[in-house]
PDB file of C-alpha atoms in Angstrom:
ATOM      1  CA  UNK A   1     -21.582 -10.649  28.464  1.00 43.00           C
ATOM      2  CA  UNK A   2     -18.145  -9.651  29.832  1.00 45.00           C
ATOM      3  CA  UNK A   3     -15.579  -8.231  27.457  1.00 48.00           C
ATOM      4  CA  UNK A   4     -12.685 -10.611  26.826  1.00 46.00           C
ATOM      5  CA  UNK A   5      -9.290  -8.961  26.531  1.00 60.00           C
ATOM      6  CA  UNK A   6      -7.056 -10.399  23.833  1.00 70.00           C
ATOM      7  CA  UNK A   7      -3.301 -10.082  24.092  1.00 83.00           C
ATOM      8  CA  UNK A   8      -0.715 -10.918  21.493  1.00 92.00           C
ATOM      9  CA  UNK A   9       2.952 -11.601  22.091  1.00 94.00           C
ATOM     10  CA  UNK A  10       6.095 -11.338  20.030  1.00 93.00           C
ATOM     11  CA  UNK A  11       9.630 -12.424  20.828  1.00 93.00           C
ATOM     12  CA  UNK A  12      11.921  -9.439  20.253  1.00 93.00           C
ATOM     13  CA  UNK A  13      15.363 -10.858  20.976  1.00 92.00           C
ATOM     14  CA  UNK A  14      17.760 -10.758  23.881  1.00 92.00           C
ATOM     15  CA  UNK A  15      16.892  -8.767  26.986  1.00 91.00           C
ATOM     16  CA  UNK A  16      19.934  -6.500  26.921  1.00 84.00           C
ATOM     17  CA  UNK A  17      20.412  -3.730  29.470  1.00 85.00           C
ATOM     18  CA  UNK A  18      17.845  -2.659  32.078  1.00 80.00           C
ATOM     19  CA  UNK A  19      14.616  -1.310  30.457  1.00 85.00           C
ATOM     20  CA  UNK A  20      15.907  -2.085  26.937  1.00 91.00           C
ATOM     21  CA  UNK A  21      13.285  -4.813  26.465  1.00 93.00           C
ATOM     22  CA  UNK A  22      10.495  -2.449  27.558  1.00 92.00           C
ATOM     23  CA  UNK A  23      11.774   0.331  25.270  1.00 93.00           C
ATOM     24  CA  UNK A  24      11.955  -1.941  22.216  1.00 92.00           C
ATOM     25  CA  UNK A  25       8.462  -3.227  22.957  1.00 93.00           C
ATOM     26  CA  UNK A  26       7.063   0.321  23.184  1.00 91.00           C
ATOM     27  CA  UNK A  27       8.846   1.265  19.953  1.00 93.00           C
ATOM     28  CA  UNK A  28       7.267  -1.700  18.128  1.00 90.00           C
ATOM     29  CA  UNK A  29       3.756  -1.765  19.597  1.00 91.00           C
ATOM     30  CA  UNK A  30       3.115   1.560  21.322  1.00 90.00           C
ATOM     31  CA  UNK A  31       2.875   2.776  24.912  1.00 88.00           C
ATOM     32  CA  UNK A  32       0.196   0.255  25.954  1.00 89.00           C
ATOM     33  CA  UNK A  33       2.548  -2.664  25.351  1.00 93.00           C
ATOM     34  CA  UNK A  34       4.725  -4.343  27.979  1.00 94.00           C
ATOM     35  CA  UNK A  35       8.130  -5.966  27.573  1.00 94.00           C
ATOM     36  CA  UNK A  36       9.058  -8.888  29.783  1.00 94.00           C
ATOM     37  CA  UNK A  37      12.392 -10.679  30.160  1.00 94.00           C
ATOM     38  CA  UNK A  38      12.502 -14.400  30.825  1.00 93.00           C
ATOM     39  CA  UNK A  39      15.542 -14.904  33.052  1.00 91.00           C
ATOM     40  CA  UNK A  40      14.795 -18.632  33.540  1.00 92.00           C
ATOM     41  CA  UNK A  41      16.497 -19.357  30.220  1.00 90.00           C
ATOM     42  CA  UNK A  42      20.018 -18.587  29.094  1.00 90.00           C
ATOM     43  CA  UNK A  43      20.404 -16.207  27.386  1.00 90.00           C
ATOM     44  CA  UNK A  44      17.380 -14.275  28.737  1.00 91.00           C
ATOM     45  CA  UNK A  45      14.885 -13.398  26.014  1.00 93.00           C
ATOM     46  CA  UNK A  46      12.523 -10.444  25.727  1.00 94.00           C
ATOM     47  CA  UNK A  47       8.842 -10.953  24.899  1.00 95.00           C
ATOM     48  CA  UNK A  48       6.531  -8.071  24.050  1.00 95.00           C
ATOM     49  CA  UNK A  49       2.864  -8.303  25.104  1.00 95.00           C
ATOM     50  CA  UNK A  50       0.360  -5.982  23.433  1.00 93.00           C
ATOM     51  CA  UNK A  51      -3.340  -5.660  22.603  1.00 90.00           C
ATOM     52  CA  UNK A  52      -4.217  -7.663  19.522  1.00 87.00           C
ATOM     53  CA  UNK A  53      -5.700  -5.564  16.764  1.00 81.00           C
ATOM     54  CA  UNK A  54      -9.393  -6.273  16.346  1.00 78.00           C
ATOM     55  CA  UNK A  55     -11.158  -6.985  13.083  1.00 80.00           C
ATOM     56  CA  UNK A  56     -11.850  -3.949  10.940  1.00 78.00           C
ATOM     57  CA  UNK A  57     -15.367  -2.521  11.240  1.00 82.00           C
ATOM     58  CA  UNK A  58     -17.773  -3.617   8.523  1.00 84.00           C
ATOM     59  CA  UNK A  59     -17.983  -1.154   5.641  1.00 84.00           C
ATOM     60  CA  UNK A  60     -20.807   1.367   5.643  1.00 92.00           C
ATOM     61  CA  UNK A  61     -23.473   0.189   3.224  1.00 93.00           C
ATOM     62  CA  UNK A  62     -25.242   2.478   0.756  1.00 94.00           C
ATOM     63  CA  UNK A  63     -28.465   1.834  -1.124  1.00 94.00           C
ATOM     64  CA  UNK A  64     -29.196   2.365  -4.780  1.00 93.00           C
ATOM     65  CA  UNK A  65     -31.797   1.461  -7.331  1.00 92.00           C
ATOM     66  CA  UNK A  66     -31.531  -1.204  -9.995  1.00 93.00           C
ATOM     67  CA  UNK A  67     -34.788  -0.524 -11.805  1.00 94.00           C
ATOM     68  CA  UNK A  68     -37.957  -2.574 -11.727  1.00 94.00           C
ATOM     69  CA  UNK A  69     -38.226  -6.274 -11.072  1.00 95.00           C
ATOM     70  CA  UNK A  70     -40.563  -8.129 -13.403  1.00 93.00           C
ATOM     71  CA  UNK A  71     -41.750 -11.643 -14.111  1.00 91.00           C
ATOM     72  CA  UNK A  72     -38.726 -12.035 -16.417  1.00 92.00           C
ATOM     73  CA  UNK A  73     -36.286 -10.175 -14.149  1.00 91.00           C
ATOM     74  CA  UNK A  74     -36.511 -11.509 -10.608  1.00 93.00           C
ATOM     75  CA  UNK A  75     -33.934 -11.795  -7.799  1.00 92.00           C
ATOM     76  CA  UNK A  76     -31.047 -13.259  -9.849  1.00 95.00           C
ATOM     77  CA  UNK A  77     -31.514 -10.634 -12.549  1.00 96.00           C
ATOM     78  CA  UNK A  78     -31.624  -7.920  -9.875  1.00 95.00           C
ATOM     79  CA  UNK A  79     -28.444  -9.263  -8.266  1.00 95.00           C
ATOM     80  CA  UNK A  80     -26.727  -9.207 -11.665  1.00 96.00           C
ATOM     81  CA  UNK A  81     -27.849  -5.615 -12.311  1.00 95.00           C
ATOM     82  CA  UNK A  82     -26.565  -4.420  -8.930  1.00 95.00           C
ATOM     83  CA  UNK A  83     -23.248  -6.245  -9.330  1.00 95.00           C
ATOM     84  CA  UNK A  84     -22.782  -4.528 -12.703  1.00 95.00           C
ATOM     85  CA  UNK A  85     -23.942  -1.086 -11.590  1.00 95.00           C
ATOM     86  CA  UNK A  86     -22.149  -0.859  -8.200  1.00 94.00           C
ATOM     87  CA  UNK A  87     -18.740  -2.069  -7.038  1.00 93.00           C
ATOM     88  CA  UNK A  88     -19.436  -5.130  -4.821  1.00 93.00           C
ATOM     89  CA  UNK A  89     -23.155  -4.485  -5.289  1.00 94.00           C
ATOM     90  CA  UNK A  90     -25.791  -6.961  -4.123  1.00 94.00           C
ATOM     91  CA  UNK A  91     -29.456  -6.825  -4.969  1.00 94.00           C
ATOM     92  CA  UNK A  92     -32.902  -8.156  -4.176  1.00 94.00           C
ATOM     93  CA  UNK A  93     -36.443  -7.540  -5.372  1.00 94.00           C
ATOM     94  CA  UNK A  94     -38.673  -5.696  -2.900  1.00 92.00           C
ATOM     95  CA  UNK A  95     -42.364  -4.879  -3.218  1.00 88.00           C
ATOM     96  CA  UNK A  96     -42.950  -3.477   0.285  1.00 86.00           C
ATOM     97  CA  UNK A  97     -43.316   0.097  -1.047  1.00 78.00           C
ATOM     98  CA  UNK A  98     -45.764  -0.791  -3.823  1.00 81.00           C
ATOM     99  CA  UNK A  99     -43.957  -1.342  -7.131  1.00 88.00           C
ATOM    100  CA  UNK A 100     -41.613  -4.317  -7.386  1.00 91.00           C
ATOM    101  CA  UNK A 101     -38.223  -2.603  -7.202  1.00 94.00           C
ATOM    102  CA  UNK A 102     -34.700  -3.908  -7.534  1.00 95.00           C
ATOM    103  CA  UNK A 103     -32.906  -2.665  -4.396  1.00 95.00           C
ATOM    104  CA  UNK A 104     -29.111  -2.553  -4.427  1.00 95.00           C
ATOM    105  CA  UNK A 105     -26.710  -2.424  -1.496  1.00 95.00           C
ATOM    106  CA  UNK A 106     -22.995  -1.700  -1.870  1.00 94.00           C
ATOM    107  CA  UNK A 107     -20.083  -0.515   0.291  1.00 92.00           C
ATOM    108  CA  UNK A 108     -19.907   3.287   0.326  1.00 89.00           C
TER     109      UNK A 108
END
């Protein structure tokens, strides 16, 4: 799948002197940005085009234990334990390793 480039734009006022639009654009959004004057309108206005910031990467997830799951403490109980024990913790009961364990996941 081809990568789609996303550009943002911001109006940054009148064009001013030669290269002033470009300089203000670089000052606001860095060297990869580009200022462009629209001389078809009066007064000419400067627009800055720059790469849109992407979404932040998902947080790294850590694993922890929430004790044993039992007939009386199943998935909801495990979720409650993990939420109490770890900040933004989520839990589930897992018996793939033998005993029925409450597995917690939380942002590191």
